[in-house]
PDB file of C-alpha atoms and ligand atoms in Angstrom:
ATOM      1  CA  UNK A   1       0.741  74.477 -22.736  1.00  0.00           C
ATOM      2  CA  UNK A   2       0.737  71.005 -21.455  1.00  0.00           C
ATOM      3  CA  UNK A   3      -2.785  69.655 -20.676  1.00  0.00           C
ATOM      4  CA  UNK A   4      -2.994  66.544 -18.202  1.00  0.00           C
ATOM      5  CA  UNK A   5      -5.973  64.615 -19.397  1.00  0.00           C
ATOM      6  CA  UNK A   6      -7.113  62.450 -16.115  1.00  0.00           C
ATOM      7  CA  UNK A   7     -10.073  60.244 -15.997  1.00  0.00           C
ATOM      8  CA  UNK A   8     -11.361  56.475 -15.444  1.00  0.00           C
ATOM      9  CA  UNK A   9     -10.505  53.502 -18.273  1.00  0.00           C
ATOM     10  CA  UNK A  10     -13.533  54.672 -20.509  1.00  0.00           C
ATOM     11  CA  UNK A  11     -14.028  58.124 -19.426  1.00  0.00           C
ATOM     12  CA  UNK A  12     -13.534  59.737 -22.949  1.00  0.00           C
ATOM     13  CA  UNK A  13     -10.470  61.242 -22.292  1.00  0.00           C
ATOM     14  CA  UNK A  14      -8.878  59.624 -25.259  1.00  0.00           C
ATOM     15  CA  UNK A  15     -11.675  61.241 -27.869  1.00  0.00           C
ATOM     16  CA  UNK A  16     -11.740  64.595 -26.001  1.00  0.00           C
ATOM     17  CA  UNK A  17      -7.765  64.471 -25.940  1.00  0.00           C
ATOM     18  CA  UNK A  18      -7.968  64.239 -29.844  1.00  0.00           C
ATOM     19  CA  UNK A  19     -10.318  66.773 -30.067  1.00  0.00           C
ATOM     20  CA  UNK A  20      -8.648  69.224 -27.985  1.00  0.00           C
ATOM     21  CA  UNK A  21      -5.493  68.408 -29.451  1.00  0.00           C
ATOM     22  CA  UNK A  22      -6.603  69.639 -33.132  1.00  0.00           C
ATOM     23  CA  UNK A  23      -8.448  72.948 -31.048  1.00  0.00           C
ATOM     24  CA  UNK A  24      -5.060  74.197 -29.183  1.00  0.00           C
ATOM     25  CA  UNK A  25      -2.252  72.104 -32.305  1.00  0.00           C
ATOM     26  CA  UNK A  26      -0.845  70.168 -29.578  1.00  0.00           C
ATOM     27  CA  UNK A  27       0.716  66.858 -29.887  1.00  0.00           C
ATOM     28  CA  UNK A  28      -1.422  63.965 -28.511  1.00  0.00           C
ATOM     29  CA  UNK A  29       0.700  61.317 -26.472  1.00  0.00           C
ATOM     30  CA  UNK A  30      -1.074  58.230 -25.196  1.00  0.00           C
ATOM     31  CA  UNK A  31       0.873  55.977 -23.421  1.00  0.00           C
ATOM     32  CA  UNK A  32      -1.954  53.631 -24.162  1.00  0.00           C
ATOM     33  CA  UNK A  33      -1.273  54.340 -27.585  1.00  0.00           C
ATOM     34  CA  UNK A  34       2.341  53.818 -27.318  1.00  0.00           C
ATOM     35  CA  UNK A  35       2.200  50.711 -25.908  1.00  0.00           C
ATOM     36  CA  UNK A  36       0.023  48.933 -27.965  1.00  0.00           C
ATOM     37  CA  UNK A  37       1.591  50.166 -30.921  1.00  0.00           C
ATOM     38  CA  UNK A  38       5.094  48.603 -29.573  1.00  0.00           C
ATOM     39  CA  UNK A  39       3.090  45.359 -29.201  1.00  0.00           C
ATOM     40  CA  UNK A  40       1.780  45.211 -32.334  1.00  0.00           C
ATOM     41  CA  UNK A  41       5.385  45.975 -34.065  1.00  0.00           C
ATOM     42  CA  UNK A  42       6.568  43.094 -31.316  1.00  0.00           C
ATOM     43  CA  UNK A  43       9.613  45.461 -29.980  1.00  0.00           C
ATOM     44  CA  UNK A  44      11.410  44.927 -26.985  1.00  0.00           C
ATOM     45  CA  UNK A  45       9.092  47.893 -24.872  1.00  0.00           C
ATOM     46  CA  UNK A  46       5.974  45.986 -26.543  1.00  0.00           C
ATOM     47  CA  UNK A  47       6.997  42.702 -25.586  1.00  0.00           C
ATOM     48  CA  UNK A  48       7.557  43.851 -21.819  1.00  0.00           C
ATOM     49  CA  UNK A  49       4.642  45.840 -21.409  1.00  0.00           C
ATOM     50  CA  UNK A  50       2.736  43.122 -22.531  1.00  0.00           C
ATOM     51  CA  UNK A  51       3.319  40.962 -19.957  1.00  0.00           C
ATOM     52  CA  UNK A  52       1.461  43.141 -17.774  1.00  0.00           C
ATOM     53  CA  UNK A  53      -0.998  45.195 -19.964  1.00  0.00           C
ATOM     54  CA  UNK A  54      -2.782  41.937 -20.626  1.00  0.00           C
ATOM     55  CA  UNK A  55      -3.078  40.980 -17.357  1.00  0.00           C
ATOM     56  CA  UNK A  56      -4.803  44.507 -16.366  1.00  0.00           C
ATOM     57  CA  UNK A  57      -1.460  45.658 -14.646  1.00  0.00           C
ATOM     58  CA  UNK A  58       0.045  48.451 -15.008  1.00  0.00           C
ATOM     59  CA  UNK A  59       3.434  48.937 -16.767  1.00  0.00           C
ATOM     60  CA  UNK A  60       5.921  49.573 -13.965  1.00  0.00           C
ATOM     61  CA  UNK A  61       7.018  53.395 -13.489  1.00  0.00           C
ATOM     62  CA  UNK A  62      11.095  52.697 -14.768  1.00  0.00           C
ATOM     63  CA  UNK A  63       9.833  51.640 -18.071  1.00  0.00           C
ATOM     64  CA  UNK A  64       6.588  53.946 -18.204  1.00  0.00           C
ATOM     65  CA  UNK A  65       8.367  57.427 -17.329  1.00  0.00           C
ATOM     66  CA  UNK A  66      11.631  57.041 -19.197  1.00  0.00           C
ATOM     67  CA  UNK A  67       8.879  56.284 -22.540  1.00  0.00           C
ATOM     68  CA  UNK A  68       7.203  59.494 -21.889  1.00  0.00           C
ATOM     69  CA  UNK A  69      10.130  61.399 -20.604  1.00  0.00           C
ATOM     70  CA  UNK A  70      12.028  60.961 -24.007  1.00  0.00           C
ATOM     71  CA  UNK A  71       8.961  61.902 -26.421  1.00  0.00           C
ATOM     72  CA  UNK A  72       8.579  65.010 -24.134  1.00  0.00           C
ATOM     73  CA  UNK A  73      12.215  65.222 -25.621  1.00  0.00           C
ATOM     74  CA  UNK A  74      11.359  65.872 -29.274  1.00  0.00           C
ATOM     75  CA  UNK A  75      11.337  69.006 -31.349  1.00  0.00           C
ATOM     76  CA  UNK A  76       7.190  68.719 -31.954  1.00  0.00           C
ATOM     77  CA  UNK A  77       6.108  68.977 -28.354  1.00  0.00           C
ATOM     78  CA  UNK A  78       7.810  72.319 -27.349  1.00  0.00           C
ATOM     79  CA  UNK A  79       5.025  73.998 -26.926  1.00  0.00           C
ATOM     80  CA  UNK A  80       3.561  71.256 -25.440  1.00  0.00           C
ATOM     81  CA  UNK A  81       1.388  68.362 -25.371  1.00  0.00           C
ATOM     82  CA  UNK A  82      -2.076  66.684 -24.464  1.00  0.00           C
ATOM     83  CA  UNK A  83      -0.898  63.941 -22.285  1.00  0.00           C
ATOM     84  CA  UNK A  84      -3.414  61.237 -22.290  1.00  0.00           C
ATOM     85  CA  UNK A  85      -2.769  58.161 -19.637  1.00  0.00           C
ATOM     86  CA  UNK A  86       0.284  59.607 -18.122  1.00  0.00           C
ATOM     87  CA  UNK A  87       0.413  60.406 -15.364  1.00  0.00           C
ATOM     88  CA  UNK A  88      -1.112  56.893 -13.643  1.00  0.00           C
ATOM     89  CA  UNK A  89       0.614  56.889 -10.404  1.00  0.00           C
ATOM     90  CA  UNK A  90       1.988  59.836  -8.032  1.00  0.00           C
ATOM     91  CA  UNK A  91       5.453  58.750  -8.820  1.00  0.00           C
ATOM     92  CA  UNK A  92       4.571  59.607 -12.484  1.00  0.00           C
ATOM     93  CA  UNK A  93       3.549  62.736 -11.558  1.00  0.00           C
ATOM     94  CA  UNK A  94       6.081  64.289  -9.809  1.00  0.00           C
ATOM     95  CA  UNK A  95       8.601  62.952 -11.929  1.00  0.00           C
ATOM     96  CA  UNK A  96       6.547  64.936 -14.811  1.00  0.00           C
ATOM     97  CA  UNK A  97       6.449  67.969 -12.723  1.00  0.00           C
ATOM     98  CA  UNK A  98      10.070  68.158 -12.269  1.00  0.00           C
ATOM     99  CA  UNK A  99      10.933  66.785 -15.917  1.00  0.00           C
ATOM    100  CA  UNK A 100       8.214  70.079 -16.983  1.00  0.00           C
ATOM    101  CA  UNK A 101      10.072  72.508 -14.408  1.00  0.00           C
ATOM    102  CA  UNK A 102      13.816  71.559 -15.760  1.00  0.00           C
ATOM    103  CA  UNK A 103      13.210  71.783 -19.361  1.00  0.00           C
ATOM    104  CA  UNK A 104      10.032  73.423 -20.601  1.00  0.00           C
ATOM    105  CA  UNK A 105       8.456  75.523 -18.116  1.00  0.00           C
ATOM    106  CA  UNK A 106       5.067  76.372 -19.641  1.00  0.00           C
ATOM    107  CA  UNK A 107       1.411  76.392 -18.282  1.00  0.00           C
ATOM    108  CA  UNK A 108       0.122  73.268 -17.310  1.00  0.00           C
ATOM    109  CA  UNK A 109      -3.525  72.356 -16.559  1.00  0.00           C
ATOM    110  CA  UNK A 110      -5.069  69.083 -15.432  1.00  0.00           C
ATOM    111  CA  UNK A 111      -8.627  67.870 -16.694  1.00  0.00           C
ATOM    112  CA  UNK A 112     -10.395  65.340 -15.017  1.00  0.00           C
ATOM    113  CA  UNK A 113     -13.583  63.568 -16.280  1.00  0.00           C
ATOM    114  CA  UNK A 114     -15.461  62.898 -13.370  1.00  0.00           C
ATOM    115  CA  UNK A 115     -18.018  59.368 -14.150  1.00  0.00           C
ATOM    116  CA  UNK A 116     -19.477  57.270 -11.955  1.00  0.00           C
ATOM    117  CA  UNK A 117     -17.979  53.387 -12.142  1.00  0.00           C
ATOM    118  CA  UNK A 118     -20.900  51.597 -13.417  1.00  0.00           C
ATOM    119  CA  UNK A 119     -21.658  54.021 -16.073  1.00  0.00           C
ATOM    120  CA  UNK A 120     -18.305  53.441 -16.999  1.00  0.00           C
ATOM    121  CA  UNK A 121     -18.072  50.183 -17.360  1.00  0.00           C
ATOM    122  CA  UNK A 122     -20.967  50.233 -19.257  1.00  0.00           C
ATOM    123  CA  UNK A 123     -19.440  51.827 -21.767  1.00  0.00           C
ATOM    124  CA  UNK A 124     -15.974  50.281 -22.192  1.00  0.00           C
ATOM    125  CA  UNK A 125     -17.596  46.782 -22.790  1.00  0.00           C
ATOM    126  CA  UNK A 126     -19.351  48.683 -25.551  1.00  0.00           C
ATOM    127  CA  UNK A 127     -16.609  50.787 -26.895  1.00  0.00           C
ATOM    128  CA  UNK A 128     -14.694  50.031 -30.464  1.00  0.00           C
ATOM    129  CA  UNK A 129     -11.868  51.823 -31.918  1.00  0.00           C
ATOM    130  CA  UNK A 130     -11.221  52.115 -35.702  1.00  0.00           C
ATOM    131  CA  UNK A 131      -8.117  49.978 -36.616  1.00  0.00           C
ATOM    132  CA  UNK A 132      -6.394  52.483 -38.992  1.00  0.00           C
ATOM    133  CA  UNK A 133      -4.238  54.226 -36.318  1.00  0.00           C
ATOM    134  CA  UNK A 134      -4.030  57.405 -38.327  1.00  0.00           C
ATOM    135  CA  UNK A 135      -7.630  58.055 -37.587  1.00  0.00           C
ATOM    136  CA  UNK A 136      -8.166  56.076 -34.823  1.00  0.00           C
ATOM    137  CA  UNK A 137     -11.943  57.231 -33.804  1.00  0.00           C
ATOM    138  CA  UNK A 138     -14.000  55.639 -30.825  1.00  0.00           C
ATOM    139  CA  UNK A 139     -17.004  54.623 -30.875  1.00  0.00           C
ATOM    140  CA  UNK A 140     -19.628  53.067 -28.556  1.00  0.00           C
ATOM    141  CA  UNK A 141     -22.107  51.020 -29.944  1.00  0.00           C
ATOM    142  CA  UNK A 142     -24.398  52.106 -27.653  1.00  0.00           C
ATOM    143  CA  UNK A 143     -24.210  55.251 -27.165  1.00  0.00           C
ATOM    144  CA  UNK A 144     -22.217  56.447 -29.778  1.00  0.00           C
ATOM    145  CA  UNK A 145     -22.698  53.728 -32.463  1.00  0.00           C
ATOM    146  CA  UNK A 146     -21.668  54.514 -36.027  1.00  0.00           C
ATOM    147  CA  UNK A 147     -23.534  54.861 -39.270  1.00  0.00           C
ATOM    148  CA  UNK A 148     -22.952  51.417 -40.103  1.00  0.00           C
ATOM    149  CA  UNK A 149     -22.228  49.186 -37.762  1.00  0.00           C
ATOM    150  CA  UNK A 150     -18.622  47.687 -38.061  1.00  0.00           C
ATOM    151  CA  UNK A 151     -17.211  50.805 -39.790  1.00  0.00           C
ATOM    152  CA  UNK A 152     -15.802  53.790 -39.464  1.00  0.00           C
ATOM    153  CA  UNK A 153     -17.731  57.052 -40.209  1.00  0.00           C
ATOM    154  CA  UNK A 154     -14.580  59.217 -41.114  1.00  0.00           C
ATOM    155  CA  UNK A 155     -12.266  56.924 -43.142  1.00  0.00           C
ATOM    156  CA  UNK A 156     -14.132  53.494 -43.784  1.00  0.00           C
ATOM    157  CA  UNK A 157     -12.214  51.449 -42.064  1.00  0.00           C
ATOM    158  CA  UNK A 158     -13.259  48.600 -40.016  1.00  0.00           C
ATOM    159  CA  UNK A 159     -13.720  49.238 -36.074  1.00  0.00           C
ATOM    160  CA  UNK A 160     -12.274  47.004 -33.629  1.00  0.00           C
ATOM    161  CA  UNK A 161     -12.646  45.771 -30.443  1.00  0.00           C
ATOM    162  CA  UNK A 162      -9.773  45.805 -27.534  1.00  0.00           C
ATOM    163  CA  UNK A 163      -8.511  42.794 -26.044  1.00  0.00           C
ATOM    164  CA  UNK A 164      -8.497  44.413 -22.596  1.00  0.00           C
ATOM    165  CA  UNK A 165     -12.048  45.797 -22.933  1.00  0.00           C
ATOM    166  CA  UNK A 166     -14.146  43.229 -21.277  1.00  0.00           C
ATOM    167  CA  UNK A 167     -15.759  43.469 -17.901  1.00  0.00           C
ATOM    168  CA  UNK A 168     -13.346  41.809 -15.603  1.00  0.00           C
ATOM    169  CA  UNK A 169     -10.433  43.550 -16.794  1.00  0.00           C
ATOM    170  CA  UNK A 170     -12.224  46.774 -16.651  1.00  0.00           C
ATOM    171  CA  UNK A 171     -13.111  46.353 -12.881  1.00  0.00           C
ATOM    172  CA  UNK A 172      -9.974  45.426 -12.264  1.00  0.00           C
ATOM    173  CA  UNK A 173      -8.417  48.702 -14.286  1.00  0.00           C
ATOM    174  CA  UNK A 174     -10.862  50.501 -12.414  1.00  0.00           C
ATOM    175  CA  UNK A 175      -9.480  49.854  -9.113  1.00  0.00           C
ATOM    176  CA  UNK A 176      -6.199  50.366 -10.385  1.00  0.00           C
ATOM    177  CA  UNK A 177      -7.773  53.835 -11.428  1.00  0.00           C
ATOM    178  CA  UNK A 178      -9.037  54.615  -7.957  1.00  0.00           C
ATOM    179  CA  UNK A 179      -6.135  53.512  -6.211  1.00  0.00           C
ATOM    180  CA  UNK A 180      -4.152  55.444  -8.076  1.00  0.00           C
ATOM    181  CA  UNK A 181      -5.785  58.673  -8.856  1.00  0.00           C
ATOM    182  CA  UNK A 182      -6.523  59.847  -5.831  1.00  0.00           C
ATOM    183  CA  UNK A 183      -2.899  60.935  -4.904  1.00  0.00           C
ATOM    184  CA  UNK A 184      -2.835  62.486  -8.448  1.00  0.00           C
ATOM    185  CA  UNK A 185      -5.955  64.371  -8.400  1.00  0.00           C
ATOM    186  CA  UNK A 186      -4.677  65.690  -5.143  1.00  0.00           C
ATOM    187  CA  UNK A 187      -1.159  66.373  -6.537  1.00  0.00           C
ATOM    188  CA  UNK A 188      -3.252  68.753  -9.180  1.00  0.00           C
ATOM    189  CA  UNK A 189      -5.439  70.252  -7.049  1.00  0.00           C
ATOM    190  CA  UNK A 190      -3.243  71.600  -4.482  1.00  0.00           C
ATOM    191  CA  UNK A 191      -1.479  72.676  -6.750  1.00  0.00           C
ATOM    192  CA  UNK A 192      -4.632  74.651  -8.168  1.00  0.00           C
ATOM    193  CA  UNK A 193      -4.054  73.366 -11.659  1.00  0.00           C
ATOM    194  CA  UNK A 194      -7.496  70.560 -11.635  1.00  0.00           C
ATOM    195  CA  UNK A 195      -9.845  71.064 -13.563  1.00  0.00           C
ATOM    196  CA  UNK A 196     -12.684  68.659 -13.121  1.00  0.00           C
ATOM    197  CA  UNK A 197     -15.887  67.966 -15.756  1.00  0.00           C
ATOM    198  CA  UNK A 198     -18.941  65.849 -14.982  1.00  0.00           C
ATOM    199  CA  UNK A 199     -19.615  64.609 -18.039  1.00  0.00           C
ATOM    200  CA  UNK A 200     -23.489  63.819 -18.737  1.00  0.00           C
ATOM    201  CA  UNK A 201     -22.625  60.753 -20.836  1.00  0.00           C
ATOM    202  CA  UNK A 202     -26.069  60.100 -21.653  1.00  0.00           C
ATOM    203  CA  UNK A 203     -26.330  63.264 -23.421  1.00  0.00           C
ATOM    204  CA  UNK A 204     -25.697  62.593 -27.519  1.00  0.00           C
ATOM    205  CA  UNK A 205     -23.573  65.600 -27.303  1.00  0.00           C
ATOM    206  CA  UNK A 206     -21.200  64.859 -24.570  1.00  0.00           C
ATOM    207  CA  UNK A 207     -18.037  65.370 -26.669  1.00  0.00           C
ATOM    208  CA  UNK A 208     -19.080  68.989 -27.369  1.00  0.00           C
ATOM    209  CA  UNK A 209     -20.502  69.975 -24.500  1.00  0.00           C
ATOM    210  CA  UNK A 210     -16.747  68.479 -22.742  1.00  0.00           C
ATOM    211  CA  UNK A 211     -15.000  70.646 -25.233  1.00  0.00           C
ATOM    212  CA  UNK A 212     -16.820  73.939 -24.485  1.00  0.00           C
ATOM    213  CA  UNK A 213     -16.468  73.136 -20.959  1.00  0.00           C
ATOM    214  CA  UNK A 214     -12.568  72.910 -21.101  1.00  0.00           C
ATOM    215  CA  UNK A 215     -12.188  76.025 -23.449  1.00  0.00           C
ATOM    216  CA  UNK A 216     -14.103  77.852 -21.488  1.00  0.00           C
ATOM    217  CA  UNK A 217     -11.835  76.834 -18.079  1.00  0.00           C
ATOM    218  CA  UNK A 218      -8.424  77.114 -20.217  1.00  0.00           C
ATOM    219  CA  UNK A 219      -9.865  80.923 -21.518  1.00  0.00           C
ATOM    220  CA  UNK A 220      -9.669  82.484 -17.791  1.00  0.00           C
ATOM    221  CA  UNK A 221      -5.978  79.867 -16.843  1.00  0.00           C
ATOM    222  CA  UNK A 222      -3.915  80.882 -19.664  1.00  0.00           C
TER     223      UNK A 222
HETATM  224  P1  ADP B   1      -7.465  52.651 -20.602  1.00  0.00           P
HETATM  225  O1  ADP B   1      -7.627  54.131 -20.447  1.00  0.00           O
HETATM  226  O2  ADP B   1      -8.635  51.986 -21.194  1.00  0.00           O
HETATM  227  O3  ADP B   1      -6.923  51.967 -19.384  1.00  0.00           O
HETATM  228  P2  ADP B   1      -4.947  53.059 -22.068  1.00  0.00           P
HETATM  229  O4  ADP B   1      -4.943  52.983 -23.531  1.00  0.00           O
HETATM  230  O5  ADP B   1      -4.731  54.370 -21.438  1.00  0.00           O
HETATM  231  O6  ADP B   1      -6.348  52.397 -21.677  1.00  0.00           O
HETATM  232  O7  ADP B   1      -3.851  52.048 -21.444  1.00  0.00           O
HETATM  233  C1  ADP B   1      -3.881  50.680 -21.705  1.00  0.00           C
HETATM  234  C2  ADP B   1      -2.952  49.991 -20.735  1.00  0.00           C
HETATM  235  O8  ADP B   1      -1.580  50.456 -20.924  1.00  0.00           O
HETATM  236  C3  ADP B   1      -3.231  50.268 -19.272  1.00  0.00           C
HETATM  237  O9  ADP B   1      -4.234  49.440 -18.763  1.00  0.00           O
HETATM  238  C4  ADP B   1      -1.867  50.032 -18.632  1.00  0.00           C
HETATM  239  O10 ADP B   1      -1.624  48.651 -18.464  1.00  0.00           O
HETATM  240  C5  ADP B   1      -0.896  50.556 -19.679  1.00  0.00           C
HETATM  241  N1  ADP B   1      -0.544  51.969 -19.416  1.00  0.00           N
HETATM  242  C6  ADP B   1      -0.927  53.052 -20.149  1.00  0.00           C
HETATM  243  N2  ADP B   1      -0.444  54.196 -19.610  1.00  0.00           N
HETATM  244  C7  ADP B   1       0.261  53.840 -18.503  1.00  0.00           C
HETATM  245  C8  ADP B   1       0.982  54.561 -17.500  1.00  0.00           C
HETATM  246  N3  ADP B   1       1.074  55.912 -17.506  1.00  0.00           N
HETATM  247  N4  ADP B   1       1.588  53.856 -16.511  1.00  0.00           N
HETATM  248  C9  ADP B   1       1.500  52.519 -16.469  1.00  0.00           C
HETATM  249  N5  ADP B   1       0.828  51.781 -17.373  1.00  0.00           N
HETATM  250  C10 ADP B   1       0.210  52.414 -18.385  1.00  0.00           C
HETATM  251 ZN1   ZN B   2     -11.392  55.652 -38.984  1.00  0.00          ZN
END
C-alpha cells in the first residue's frame, strides 16, 4: 500500500506519517527529509535545492520527481511507502500515478489533514524537531512541549529549531500550499482515493485520535 500523506507546512503529517509508518511497516519518504539531509552532507542535490528551499520555493519538479522516482526504485518499498511531501504540485502527481501504475500497482490512498491557516502557523513558529535524525520527533512547545524543555523525551537529544520555520516563510509556504494543493486534492478525490481528517489540534491527543481516524478509513479501502 502506498499512503499519500497531504496537508499544510505544519499540519502534522510528518509525526502522523511516522506513526503510521511503524502501524502498517512501511517505509517513510520525506522529501523534506531528503533534502535537508543532502544539504547538510553539502551534495550536489543539497546544494541545488538549497538555493530555493531557503528562499521558501519549491524545488523544481525535474529534480524533485526523478529523487522520489528512484527511492520508489529500491528493494524496501515494494510493498510500499508513506509518502510524506510528495506529491507538491499536479505534475508530481500524475507523474507518481503513472510511475505507481508501470511498476508497482498496489492500493493507494491519500490522507489529507484539513487545518485552518492561522492555526497553522501558529504552530510551525512553535514547532522543534530533535536533531538526531534516527529519531527525529516533533515537538511544539506549545502545544506539544516536551518534558524538559530543549530535549528530547525519547532519546535525549537536543531539539532544534528549522531555519525555514519562521512566520514569513511559513505564509509564504502556505500559499505555495494552497496554490498547489488544490489540483492535487482534486486529482485524489476524483479519483475516490482522499481521505480527508479535521484534526482538532487543540486536543492533547490529536496524534491518536488522527491515527484511529486513518485506521479506521484504511480498514473498509483495503
Ligand atoms: P514543510 O512541510 O514544513 O514545508 P518539508 O520538510 O516537507 O516541510 O519540505 C521543506 C522544503 O523542501 C519545502 O518547503 C520545499 O522547498 C522542499 N520540498 C519538499 N518536498 C518537495 C516537493 N515534493 N516538491 C518540491 N519541493 C519540495
Ligand atoms: Zn529524539
Amino acid at each position: 500500500m502506498y499512503i499519500i500523506m497531504l496537508g499544510a507546512p505544519g499540519s502534522g503529517k510528518g509525526t502522523l506519517a511516522k506513526e503510521l509508518s511503524k502501524e502498517y511497516n512501511l517505509v517513510h519518504i520525506s522529501t523534506g527529509d531528503i533534502f535537508r539531509e543532502n544539504i547538510k552532507k553539502q551534495t550536489e542535490l543539497g546544494k541545488e535545492a538549497d538555493k530555493y528551499i531557503s528562499n521558501g520555493l519549491l524545488v523544481p519538479d525535474e529534480i524533485t520527481i526523478g529523487l522520489v522516482k528512484s527511492r520508489l526504485s529500491e528493494d524496501d518499498v515494494k510493498s510500499g511507502a508513506i509518502l510524506d511531501g510528495f506529491p507538491r504540485t499536479a505534475k508530481q502527481a500524475e507523474e507518481l500515478d503513472m510511475f505507481i501504475r508501470k511498476n508497482n500497482p498496489i492500493n493507494t490512498v491519500a490522507v489529507l489533514l484539513d487545518i485552518p491557516d492561522e492555526d497553522l502557523i501558529k504552530r510551525v513558529v512553535k514547532r522543534v524537531t530533535c536533531s538526531n535524525k534516527e529519531c527525529g520527533a516533533i515537538y511544539n512547545t506549545e502545544f506539544r512541549p516536551s518534558k524538559v524543555p530543549g530535549i528530547c523525551d525519547i532519546c535525549g537529544s537536543k531539539l532544534v529549531k528549522r531555519d525555514d520555520d519562521n512566520e514569513e516563510t511559513v505564509r509564504g509556504r502556505l500559499k505555495i500550499y494552497h496554490d498547489n494543493s488544490k489540483e492535487i486534492i482534486k486529482y485524489y478525490e476524483d479519483k475516490n482515493i482522499l481521505f480527508t481528517v479535521k484534526p482538532n489540534i487543540y486536543s492533547p491527543t490529536v496524534l491518536e485520535e488522527n491515527i484511529s481516524k486513518v485506521k479506521g478509513y484504511l480498514e473498509t479501502h483495503k
